[in-house]
């Protein structure tokens, strides 16, 4: 196995830095952060279910605090992409405004329907699906991105990592804030938050946030003669918190998000309308899709958190939550007037989670023990049309109506044992059992006529009723109704680690851990055998070492991590369109795979006025074996061995500068900028050359003035300063897809300018 060689190489630079620090003790942090002359402030994180300094947390975690969130204009998960967090990939475009895929260290999803390998949490509440998950959250206290398996402390599938958005708790001191952002494409983003005491003595405090965000579309549909890819978002978030007795805190939170933006419209590479050999260059801002906008995604939820500090040693925390989402979205996955890859998704999801934690703190050891329960129901009603003939609007229609039920239990715990004043051992484990139930009713029509959704009123049940015959003598209709046998998946995943404090400035850790991503039944199955055949759990075994340093008297932090992921029964999404013979969209187990690499993060604060950050990530991926069968694909692949993982750029770099201009003004004038770089990657499983995402570099900038008393501020920002356009994903099939090839791409947004005025009361 490649890990021992990787580890020895990775430890060489770490050991060198350790030796340098020991030889030059002046590098140690002998003065507190933010003392005279500036410094990097301590960020306290709860990544391990207890409050501890970031620089003494023995996992690879990136934490972004309130000031950086404001300066970098981070409000959604997508804002973390592109080098701001090393090892994290969140493509700058998805199938809808509030849907997002993620990958950490090469492990993630190219599809929006499965449960994600990267777990997303808002205030300790797990979001089971990435559809409808891209909340705008203006009341953020901090963001934590945990890289690597997190099973021993988190109750759900965190096999690749976790993203935690922590929002502000209400306080007794009354306050109110309002901000208005105006900018490109008639962007209007209004945010308001009120906070304060409802009852005296912290018996009840409350906060309410309201967001209304609209923006004209940046892409134009030629046949519809209207702008698309717009924004139409309404978000409500509220929190109530009560300290009923010393050590006892109850928090109630609720939110609702209404996404009424257009679904994503895509760009045909051949223009106009998919016609090749015209000599017209691809214009990312034009589409020839004639499908009317149809998106009604609604997401909502509520949670209750009870925390009781029993005494100095023990704290109990309970988090009870219910969430749901629903909505139809119609996807025109081709960008042309002819129907080549359209799909209607109607979905209803609900989940209930209960987590119970017990924390213990003692002189020579501490622990976290937990119990987690998860119950989800997902109803998926879908009709997809795929071109599969040399003439337009003839192909395969698949209609599925299915129900997936998941019930899961997990017991988890982790203990940190102080073997000496400097050496600490970590022992943890998680036992999980999951029960899956699945029923799928489906129909498939081949050599069938393809029709605009308005013709069948967006009703999947009506399609074959309204069009009962195909278009040729070879047309056929098959049906199935499968109730799969209930399937249970169980696994124990351990964690072992060591941490060593070399001195006040240098902290090192090594760890071995496993992550579990459950098996199950695929919501996208379009055949009887696919509906009755479960995919197996994916097991990720991670070897990791990391170094965290605080240098130059607290003026800098420099963190390194090196890792090796050994993946068994790697879950991948294999697809094939009717243009290639048979429609396939199935989650399969590819076999054994691996990813390995290193990450570095640097923060410099040489003065009170200047902060500089930098990050870098290197990633290599490999399929070690391949034991499945691939459907027909344009690239002609029969195995994945020798290919790269999708969404796995070799290199990522990020850098930012924030400078307070030393001018005599009644307030603080700050300017900032950041650069984000990703090397080339593939957007599909087969490494299709036409779908390779080229390397991309984005530059963003801000300027902001805040009054001395902090009661108002005004600022301007630019994103994608040099207007770089890069395809983030797409589709390609050159033959048997109608009169012209099936070839579309989904580009990132163009350059935008915004001005924001904020007022605090």
PDB file of N, CA and C in Angstrom, residues 349-429:
ATOM      1  N   UNK A 349     -39.481  15.352   0.972  1.00  0.00           N
ATOM      2  CA  UNK A 349     -38.558  14.745   1.923  1.00  0.00           C
ATOM      3  C   UNK A 349     -38.861  15.252   3.315  1.00  0.00           C
ATOM      4  N   UNK A 350     -38.764  14.372   4.286  1.00  0.00           N
ATOM      5  CA  UNK A 350     -38.870  14.793   5.688  1.00  0.00           C
ATOM      6  C   UNK A 350     -37.921  13.936   6.515  1.00  0.00           C
ATOM      7  N   UNK A 351     -37.404  14.512   7.579  1.00  0.00           N
ATOM      8  CA  UNK A 351     -36.465  13.796   8.433  1.00  0.00           C
ATOM      9  C   UNK A 351     -36.663  14.213   9.879  1.00  0.00           C
ATOM     10  N   UNK A 352     -36.399  13.263  10.761  1.00  0.00           N
ATOM     11  CA  UNK A 352     -36.414  13.525  12.194  1.00  0.00           C
ATOM     12  C   UNK A 352     -35.088  13.037  12.753  1.00  0.00           C
ATOM     13  N   UNK A 353     -34.433  13.869  13.547  1.00  0.00           N
ATOM     14  CA  UNK A 353     -33.163  13.479  14.153  1.00  0.00           C
ATOM     15  C   UNK A 353     -33.185  13.769  15.642  1.00  0.00           C
ATOM     16  N   UNK A 354     -32.533  12.901  16.368  1.00  0.00           N
ATOM     17  CA  UNK A 354     -32.370  13.086  17.813  1.00  0.00           C
ATOM     18  C   UNK A 354     -30.939  12.713  18.177  1.00  0.00           C
ATOM     19  N   UNK A 355     -30.231  13.669  18.775  1.00  0.00           N
ATOM     20  CA  UNK A 355     -28.870  13.412  19.213  1.00  0.00           C
ATOM     21  C   UNK A 355     -28.750  13.746  20.687  1.00  0.00           C
ATOM     22  N   UNK A 356     -28.091  12.863  21.419  1.00  0.00           N
ATOM     23  CA  UNK A 356     -27.882  13.050  22.854  1.00  0.00           C
ATOM     24  C   UNK A 356     -26.393  12.890  23.135  1.00  0.00           C
ATOM     25  N   UNK A 357     -25.781  13.921  23.708  1.00  0.00           N
ATOM     26  CA  UNK A 357     -24.353  13.906  24.012  1.00  0.00           C
ATOM     27  C   UNK A 357     -24.117  14.043  25.510  1.00  0.00           C
ATOM     28  N   UNK A 358     -23.088  13.351  25.977  1.00  0.00           N
ATOM     29  CA  UNK A 358     -22.600  13.513  27.346  1.00  0.00           C
ATOM     30  C   UNK A 358     -21.115  13.840  27.268  1.00  0.00           C
ATOM     31  N   UNK A 359     -20.738  15.019  27.784  1.00  0.00           N
ATOM     32  CA  UNK A 359     -19.334  15.438  27.838  1.00  0.00           C
ATOM     33  C   UNK A 359     -18.811  15.303  29.257  1.00  0.00           C
ATOM     34  N   UNK A 360     -17.603  14.793  29.353  1.00  0.00           N
ATOM     35  CA  UNK A 360     -16.949  14.690  30.657  1.00  0.00           C
ATOM     36  C   UNK A 360     -15.582  15.346  30.640  1.00  0.00           C
ATOM     37  N   UNK A 361     -15.269  16.128  31.657  1.00  0.00           N
ATOM     38  CA  UNK A 361     -13.988  16.829  31.758  1.00  0.00           C
ATOM     39  C   UNK A 361     -13.335  16.489  33.096  1.00  0.00           C
ATOM     40  N   UNK A 362     -12.128  15.906  33.022  1.00  0.00           N
ATOM     41  CA  UNK A 362     -11.386  15.542  34.224  1.00  0.00           C
ATOM     42  C   UNK A 362      -9.942  16.012  34.078  1.00  0.00           C
ATOM     43  N   UNK A 363      -9.169  15.897  35.139  1.00  0.00           N
ATOM     44  CA  UNK A 363      -7.813  16.430  35.134  1.00  0.00           C
ATOM     45  C   UNK A 363      -6.947  15.785  34.059  1.00  0.00           C
ATOM     46  N   UNK A 364      -7.057  14.490  33.894  1.00  0.00           N
ATOM     47  CA  UNK A 364      -6.149  13.777  32.998  1.00  0.00           C
ATOM     48  C   UNK A 364      -6.854  13.161  31.793  1.00  0.00           C
ATOM     49  N   UNK A 365      -8.123  13.404  31.637  1.00  0.00           N
ATOM     50  CA  UNK A 365      -8.802  12.876  30.455  1.00  0.00           C
ATOM     51  C   UNK A 365     -10.152  13.563  30.294  1.00  0.00           C
ATOM     52  N   UNK A 366     -10.691  13.468  29.107  1.00  0.00           N
ATOM     53  CA  UNK A 366     -12.045  13.955  28.828  1.00  0.00           C
ATOM     54  C   UNK A 366     -12.678  13.038  27.801  1.00  0.00           C
ATOM     55  N   UNK A 367     -13.976  13.140  27.664  1.00  0.00           N
ATOM     56  CA  UNK A 367     -14.662  12.252  26.724  1.00  0.00           C
ATOM     57  C   UNK A 367     -15.939  12.908  26.206  1.00  0.00           C
ATOM     58  N   UNK A 368     -16.389  12.384  25.076  1.00  0.00           N
ATOM     59  CA  UNK A 368     -17.716  12.679  24.530  1.00  0.00           C
ATOM     60  C   UNK A 368     -18.360  11.346  24.187  1.00  0.00           C
ATOM     61  N   UNK A 369     -19.566  11.113  24.668  1.00  0.00           N
ATOM     62  CA  UNK A 369     -20.327   9.917  24.322  1.00  0.00           C
ATOM     63  C   UNK A 369     -21.666  10.361  23.763  1.00  0.00           C
ATOM     64  N   UNK A 370     -22.155   9.657  22.753  1.00  0.00           N
ATOM     65  CA  UNK A 370     -23.377  10.115  22.113  1.00  0.00           C
ATOM     66  C   UNK A 370     -24.251   8.992  21.592  1.00  0.00           C
ATOM     67  N   UNK A 371     -25.518   9.329  21.449  1.00  0.00           N
ATOM     68  CA  UNK A 371     -26.527   8.455  20.848  1.00  0.00           C
ATOM     69  C   UNK A 371     -27.245   9.264  19.783  1.00  0.00           C
ATOM     70  N   UNK A 372     -27.396   8.669  18.603  1.00  0.00           N
ATOM     71  CA  UNK A 372     -27.988   9.401  17.482  1.00  0.00           C
ATOM     72  C   UNK A 372     -29.061   8.553  16.821  1.00  0.00           C
ATOM     73  N   UNK A 373     -30.194   9.196  16.517  1.00  0.00           N
ATOM     74  CA  UNK A 373     -31.296   8.541  15.805  1.00  0.00           C
ATOM     75  C   UNK A 373     -31.669   9.387  14.603  1.00  0.00           C
ATOM     76  N   UNK A 374     -31.883   8.714  13.472  1.00  0.00           N
ATOM     77  CA  UNK A 374     -32.211   9.403  12.228  1.00  0.00           C
ATOM     78  C   UNK A 374     -33.314   8.624  11.523  1.00  0.00           C
ATOM     79  N   UNK A 375     -34.335   9.350  11.098  1.00  0.00           N
ATOM     80  CA  UNK A 375     -35.431   8.745  10.343  1.00  0.00           C
ATOM     81  C   UNK A 375     -35.770   9.664   9.182  1.00  0.00           C
ATOM     82  N   UNK A 376     -35.805   9.103   7.967  1.00  0.00           N
ATOM     83  CA  UNK A 376     -36.082   9.907   6.783  1.00  0.00           C
ATOM     84  C   UNK A 376     -37.050   9.182   5.861  1.00  0.00           C
ATOM     85  N   UNK A 377     -37.936   9.954   5.264  1.00  0.00           N
ATOM     86  CA  UNK A 377     -38.767   9.464   4.175  1.00  0.00           C
ATOM     87  C   UNK A 377     -38.565  10.347   2.961  1.00  0.00           C
ATOM     88  N   UNK A 378     -38.357   9.733   1.807  1.00  0.00           N
ATOM     89  CA  UNK A 378     -38.141  10.481   0.569  1.00  0.00           C
ATOM     90  C   UNK A 378     -39.052   9.894  -0.495  1.00  0.00           C
ATOM     91  N   UNK A 379     -39.933  10.750  -1.031  1.00  0.00           N
ATOM     92  CA  UNK A 379     -40.823  10.360  -2.127  1.00  0.00           C
ATOM     93  C   UNK A 379     -40.363  11.087  -3.378  1.00  0.00           C
ATOM     94  N   UNK A 380     -40.044  10.307  -4.395  1.00  0.00           N
ATOM     95  CA  UNK A 380     -39.473  10.840  -5.624  1.00  0.00           C
ATOM     96  C   UNK A 380     -40.384  10.468  -6.790  1.00  0.00           C
ATOM     97  N   UNK A 381     -40.946  11.475  -7.464  1.00  0.00           N
ATOM     98  CA  UNK A 381     -41.812  11.250  -8.633  1.00  0.00           C
ATOM     99  C   UNK A 381     -41.155  11.970  -9.802  1.00  0.00           C
ATOM    100  N   UNK A 382     -40.732  11.200 -10.800  1.00  0.00           N
ATOM    101  CA  UNK A 382     -39.832  11.757 -11.795  1.00  0.00           C
ATOM    102  C   UNK A 382     -40.191  11.257 -13.191  1.00  0.00           C
ATOM    103  N   UNK A 383     -40.045  12.141 -14.173  1.00  0.00           N
ATOM    104  CA  UNK A 383     -40.168  11.744 -15.572  1.00  0.00           C
ATOM    105  C   UNK A 383     -39.014  12.371 -16.345  1.00  0.00           C
ATOM    106  N   UNK A 384     -38.245  11.508 -17.026  1.00  0.00           N
ATOM    107  CA  UNK A 384     -37.077  11.964 -17.760  1.00  0.00           C
ATOM    108  C   UNK A 384     -37.206  11.589 -19.229  1.00  0.00           C
ATOM    109  N   UNK A 385     -36.715  12.476 -20.082  1.00  0.00           N
ATOM    110  CA  UNK A 385     -36.744  12.256 -21.523  1.00  0.00           C
ATOM    111  C   UNK A 385     -35.317  12.354 -22.059  1.00  0.00           C
ATOM    112  N   UNK A 386     -34.931  11.348 -22.843  1.00  0.00           N
ATOM    113  CA  UNK A 386     -33.566  11.290 -23.354  1.00  0.00           C
ATOM    114  C   UNK A 386     -33.583  10.999 -24.845  1.00  0.00           C
ATOM    115  N   UNK A 387     -32.950  11.881 -25.630  1.00  0.00           N
ATOM    116  CA  UNK A 387     -32.902  11.697 -27.081  1.00  0.00           C
ATOM    117  C   UNK A 387     -32.184  10.401 -27.418  1.00  0.00           C
ATOM    118  N   UNK A 388     -32.701   9.670 -28.392  1.00  0.00           N
ATOM    119  CA  UNK A 388     -32.100   8.392 -28.767  1.00  0.00           C
ATOM    120  C   UNK A 388     -32.378   8.013 -30.199  1.00  0.00           C
ATOM    121  N   UNK A 389     -32.384   9.017 -31.097  1.00  0.00           N
ATOM    122  CA  UNK A 389     -32.640   8.770 -32.514  1.00  0.00           C
ATOM    123  C   UNK A 389     -31.935   9.845 -33.320  1.00  0.00           C
ATOM    124  N   UNK A 390     -31.703   9.615 -34.613  1.00  0.00           N
ATOM    125  CA  UNK A 390     -31.055  10.646 -35.439  1.00  0.00           C
ATOM    126  C   UNK A 390     -31.975  11.803 -35.802  1.00  0.00           C
ATOM    127  N   UNK A 391     -33.229  11.743 -35.391  1.00  0.00           N
ATOM    128  CA  UNK A 391     -34.148  12.853 -35.617  1.00  0.00           C
ATOM    129  C   UNK A 391     -34.519  13.452 -34.270  1.00  0.00           C
ATOM    130  N   UNK A 392     -34.910  14.728 -34.260  1.00  0.00           N
ATOM    131  CA  UNK A 392     -35.211  15.412 -33.012  1.00  0.00           C
ATOM    132  C   UNK A 392     -36.452  14.854 -32.336  1.00  0.00           C
ATOM    133  N   UNK A 393     -36.462  14.961 -30.996  1.00  0.00           N
ATOM    134  CA  UNK A 393     -37.630  14.692 -30.160  1.00  0.00           C
ATOM    135  C   UNK A 393     -38.136  13.260 -30.263  1.00  0.00           C
ATOM    136  N   UNK A 394     -37.223  12.324 -30.433  1.00  0.00           N
ATOM    137  CA  UNK A 394     -37.538  10.901 -30.374  1.00  0.00           C
ATOM    138  C   UNK A 394     -36.488  10.236 -29.486  1.00  0.00           C
ATOM    139  N   UNK A 395     -36.939   9.402 -28.563  1.00  0.00           N
ATOM    140  CA  UNK A 395     -35.974   8.764 -27.683  1.00  0.00           C
ATOM    141  C   UNK A 395     -36.637   7.886 -26.651  1.00  0.00           C
ATOM    142  N   UNK A 396     -36.115   7.929 -25.425  1.00  0.00           N
ATOM    143  CA  UNK A 396     -36.591   7.089 -24.329  1.00  0.00           C
ATOM    144  C   UNK A 396     -37.168   7.965 -23.227  1.00  0.00           C
ATOM    145  N   UNK A 397     -38.343   7.546 -22.744  1.00  0.00           N
ATOM    146  CA  UNK A 397     -38.993   8.233 -21.628  1.00  0.00           C
ATOM    147  C   UNK A 397     -39.028   7.274 -20.447  1.00  0.00           C
ATOM    148  N   UNK A 398     -38.531   7.719 -19.296  1.00  0.00           N
ATOM    149  CA  UNK A 398     -38.583   6.906 -18.083  1.00  0.00           C
ATOM    150  C   UNK A 398     -39.404   7.634 -17.029  1.00  0.00           C
ATOM    151  N   UNK A 399     -40.333   6.906 -16.444  1.00  0.00           N
ATOM    152  CA  UNK A 399     -41.222   7.441 -15.409  1.00  0.00           C
ATOM    153  C   UNK A 399     -41.044   6.578 -14.169  1.00  0.00           C
ATOM    154  N   UNK A 400     -40.631   7.198 -13.060  1.00  0.00           N
ATOM    155  CA  UNK A 400     -40.472   6.465 -11.806  1.00  0.00           C
ATOM    156  C   UNK A 400     -41.212   7.191 -10.692  1.00  0.00           C
ATOM    157  N   UNK A 401     -41.793   6.406  -9.817  1.00  0.00           N
ATOM    158  CA  UNK A 401     -42.489   6.912  -8.637  1.00  0.00           C
ATOM    159  C   UNK A 401     -42.053   6.025  -7.483  1.00  0.00           C
ATOM    160  N   UNK A 402     -41.186   6.538  -6.594  1.00  0.00           N
ATOM    161  CA  UNK A 402     -40.626   5.655  -5.579  1.00  0.00           C
ATOM    162  C   UNK A 402     -40.616   6.294  -4.201  1.00  0.00           C
ATOM    163  N   UNK A 403     -40.470   5.416  -3.228  1.00  0.00           N
ATOM    164  CA  UNK A 403     -40.456   5.808  -1.821  1.00  0.00           C
ATOM    165  C   UNK A 403     -39.275   5.123  -1.135  1.00  0.00           C
ATOM    166  N   UNK A 404     -38.447   5.908  -0.489  1.00  0.00           N
ATOM    167  CA  UNK A 404     -37.297   5.386   0.239  1.00  0.00           C
ATOM    168  C   UNK A 404     -37.449   5.748   1.710  1.00  0.00           C
ATOM    169  N   UNK A 405     -37.324   4.747   2.549  1.00  0.00           N
ATOM    170  CA  UNK A 405     -37.424   4.950   3.996  1.00  0.00           C
ATOM    171  C   UNK A 405     -36.115   4.529   4.638  1.00  0.00           C
ATOM    172  N   UNK A 406     -35.597   5.378   5.530  1.00  0.00           N
ATOM    173  CA  UNK A 406     -34.343   5.091   6.220  1.00  0.00           C
ATOM    174  C   UNK A 406     -34.532   5.286   7.717  1.00  0.00           C
ATOM    175  N   UNK A 407     -34.118   4.296   8.472  1.00  0.00           N
ATOM    176  CA  UNK A 407     -34.089   4.403   9.931  1.00  0.00           C
ATOM    177  C   UNK A 407     -32.695   4.019  10.389  1.00  0.00           C
ATOM    178  N   UNK A 408     -32.053   4.891  11.152  1.00  0.00           N
ATOM    179  CA  UNK A 408     -30.663   4.655  11.540  1.00  0.00           C
ATOM    180  C   UNK A 408     -30.462   4.960  13.015  1.00  0.00           C
ATOM    181  N   UNK A 409     -29.616   4.151  13.636  1.00  0.00           N
ATOM    182  CA  UNK A 409     -29.175   4.376  15.005  1.00  0.00           C
ATOM    183  C   UNK A 409     -27.661   4.404  15.028  1.00  0.00           C
ATOM    184  N   UNK A 410     -27.096   5.187  15.911  1.00  0.00           N
ATOM    185  CA  UNK A 410     -25.645   5.202  16.064  1.00  0.00           C
ATOM    186  C   UNK A 410     -25.280   5.467  17.514  1.00  0.00           C
ATOM    187  N   UNK A 411     -24.295   4.747  17.984  1.00  0.00           N
ATOM    188  CA  UNK A 411     -23.658   5.000  19.272  1.00  0.00           C
ATOM    189  C   UNK A 411     -22.226   5.426  18.985  1.00  0.00           C
ATOM    190  N   UNK A 412     -21.778   6.507  19.579  1.00  0.00           N
ATOM    191  CA  UNK A 412     -20.429   6.962  19.284  1.00  0.00           C
ATOM    192  C   UNK A 412     -19.798   7.566  20.538  1.00  0.00           C
ATOM    193  N   UNK A 413     -18.490   7.571  20.535  1.00  0.00           N
ATOM    194  CA  UNK A 413     -17.781   8.134  21.669  1.00  0.00           C
ATOM    195  C   UNK A 413     -16.316   8.329  21.359  1.00  0.00           C
ATOM    196  N   UNK A 414     -15.708   9.226  22.095  1.00  0.00           N
ATOM    197  CA  UNK A 414     -14.289   9.505  21.921  1.00  0.00           C
ATOM    198  C   UNK A 414     -13.722   9.999  23.240  1.00  0.00           C
ATOM    199  N   UNK A 415     -12.548   9.497  23.591  1.00  0.00           N
ATOM    200  CA  UNK A 415     -11.878   9.903  24.826  1.00  0.00           C
ATOM    201  C   UNK A 415     -10.474  10.386  24.492  1.00  0.00           C
ATOM    202  N   UNK A 416     -10.069  11.469  25.151  1.00  0.00           N
ATOM    203  CA  UNK A 416      -8.713  11.993  25.058  1.00  0.00           C
ATOM    204  C   UNK A 416      -8.035  11.771  26.408  1.00  0.00           C
ATOM    205  N   UNK A 417      -6.941  11.021  26.396  1.00  0.00           N
ATOM    206  CA  UNK A 417      -6.266  10.630  27.634  1.00  0.00           C
ATOM    207  C   UNK A 417      -4.887  11.273  27.652  1.00  0.00           C
ATOM    208  N   UNK A 418      -4.622  12.098  28.659  1.00  0.00           N
ATOM    209  CA  UNK A 418      -3.348  12.801  28.768  1.00  0.00           C
ATOM    210  C   UNK A 418      -2.314  11.852  29.386  1.00  0.00           C
ATOM    211  N   UNK A 419      -1.487  11.251  28.537  1.00  0.00           N
ATOM    212  CA  UNK A 419      -0.483  10.299  29.009  1.00  0.00           C
ATOM    213  C   UNK A 419       0.642  11.003  29.750  1.00  0.00           C
ATOM    214  N   UNK A 420       1.028  12.179  29.277  1.00  0.00           N
ATOM    215  CA  UNK A 420       1.996  13.040  29.955  1.00  0.00           C
ATOM    216  C   UNK A 420       1.496  14.478  29.812  1.00  0.00           C
ATOM    217  N   UNK A 421       2.292  15.430  30.289  1.00  0.00           N
ATOM    218  CA  UNK A 421       1.898  16.828  30.136  1.00  0.00           C
ATOM    219  C   UNK A 421       1.814  17.231  28.673  1.00  0.00           C
ATOM    220  N   UNK A 422       2.544  16.526  27.818  1.00  0.00           N
ATOM    221  CA  UNK A 422       2.590  16.902  26.410  1.00  0.00           C
ATOM    222  C   UNK A 422       1.919  15.897  25.477  1.00  0.00           C
ATOM    223  N   UNK A 423       1.847  14.648  25.871  1.00  0.00           N
ATOM    224  CA  UNK A 423       1.362  13.587  24.990  1.00  0.00           C
ATOM    225  C   UNK A 423      -0.052  13.170  25.372  1.00  0.00           C
ATOM    226  N   UNK A 424      -0.942  13.170  24.370  1.00  0.00           N
ATOM    227  CA  UNK A 424      -2.335  12.796  24.571  1.00  0.00           C
ATOM    228  C   UNK A 424      -2.724  11.714  23.564  1.00  0.00           C
ATOM    229  N   UNK A 425      -3.437  10.717  24.024  1.00  0.00           N
ATOM    230  CA  UNK A 425      -3.943   9.653  23.155  1.00  0.00           C
ATOM    231  C   UNK A 425      -5.446   9.823  22.973  1.00  0.00           C
ATOM    232  N   UNK A 426      -5.906   9.535  21.776  1.00  0.00           N
ATOM    233  CA  UNK A 426      -7.334   9.595  21.459  1.00  0.00           C
ATOM    234  C   UNK A 426      -7.812   8.211  21.056  1.00  0.00           C
ATOM    235  N   UNK A 427      -8.909   7.791  21.659  1.00  0.00           N
ATOM    236  CA  UNK A 427      -9.538   6.516  21.329  1.00  0.00           C
ATOM    237  C   UNK A 427     -11.013   6.787  21.105  1.00  0.00           C
ATOM    238  N   UNK A 428     -11.527   6.358  19.957  1.00  0.00           N
ATOM    239  CA  UNK A 428     -12.939   6.595  19.668  1.00  0.00           C
ATOM    240  C   UNK A 428     -13.521   5.503  18.809  1.00  0.00           C
ATOM    241  N   UNK A 429     -14.827   5.501  18.707  1.00  0.00           N
ATOM    242  CA  UNK A 429     -15.505   4.521  17.873  1.00  0.00           C
ATOM    243  C   UNK A 429     -16.954   4.891  17.661  1.00  0.00           C
TER     244      UNK A 429
END
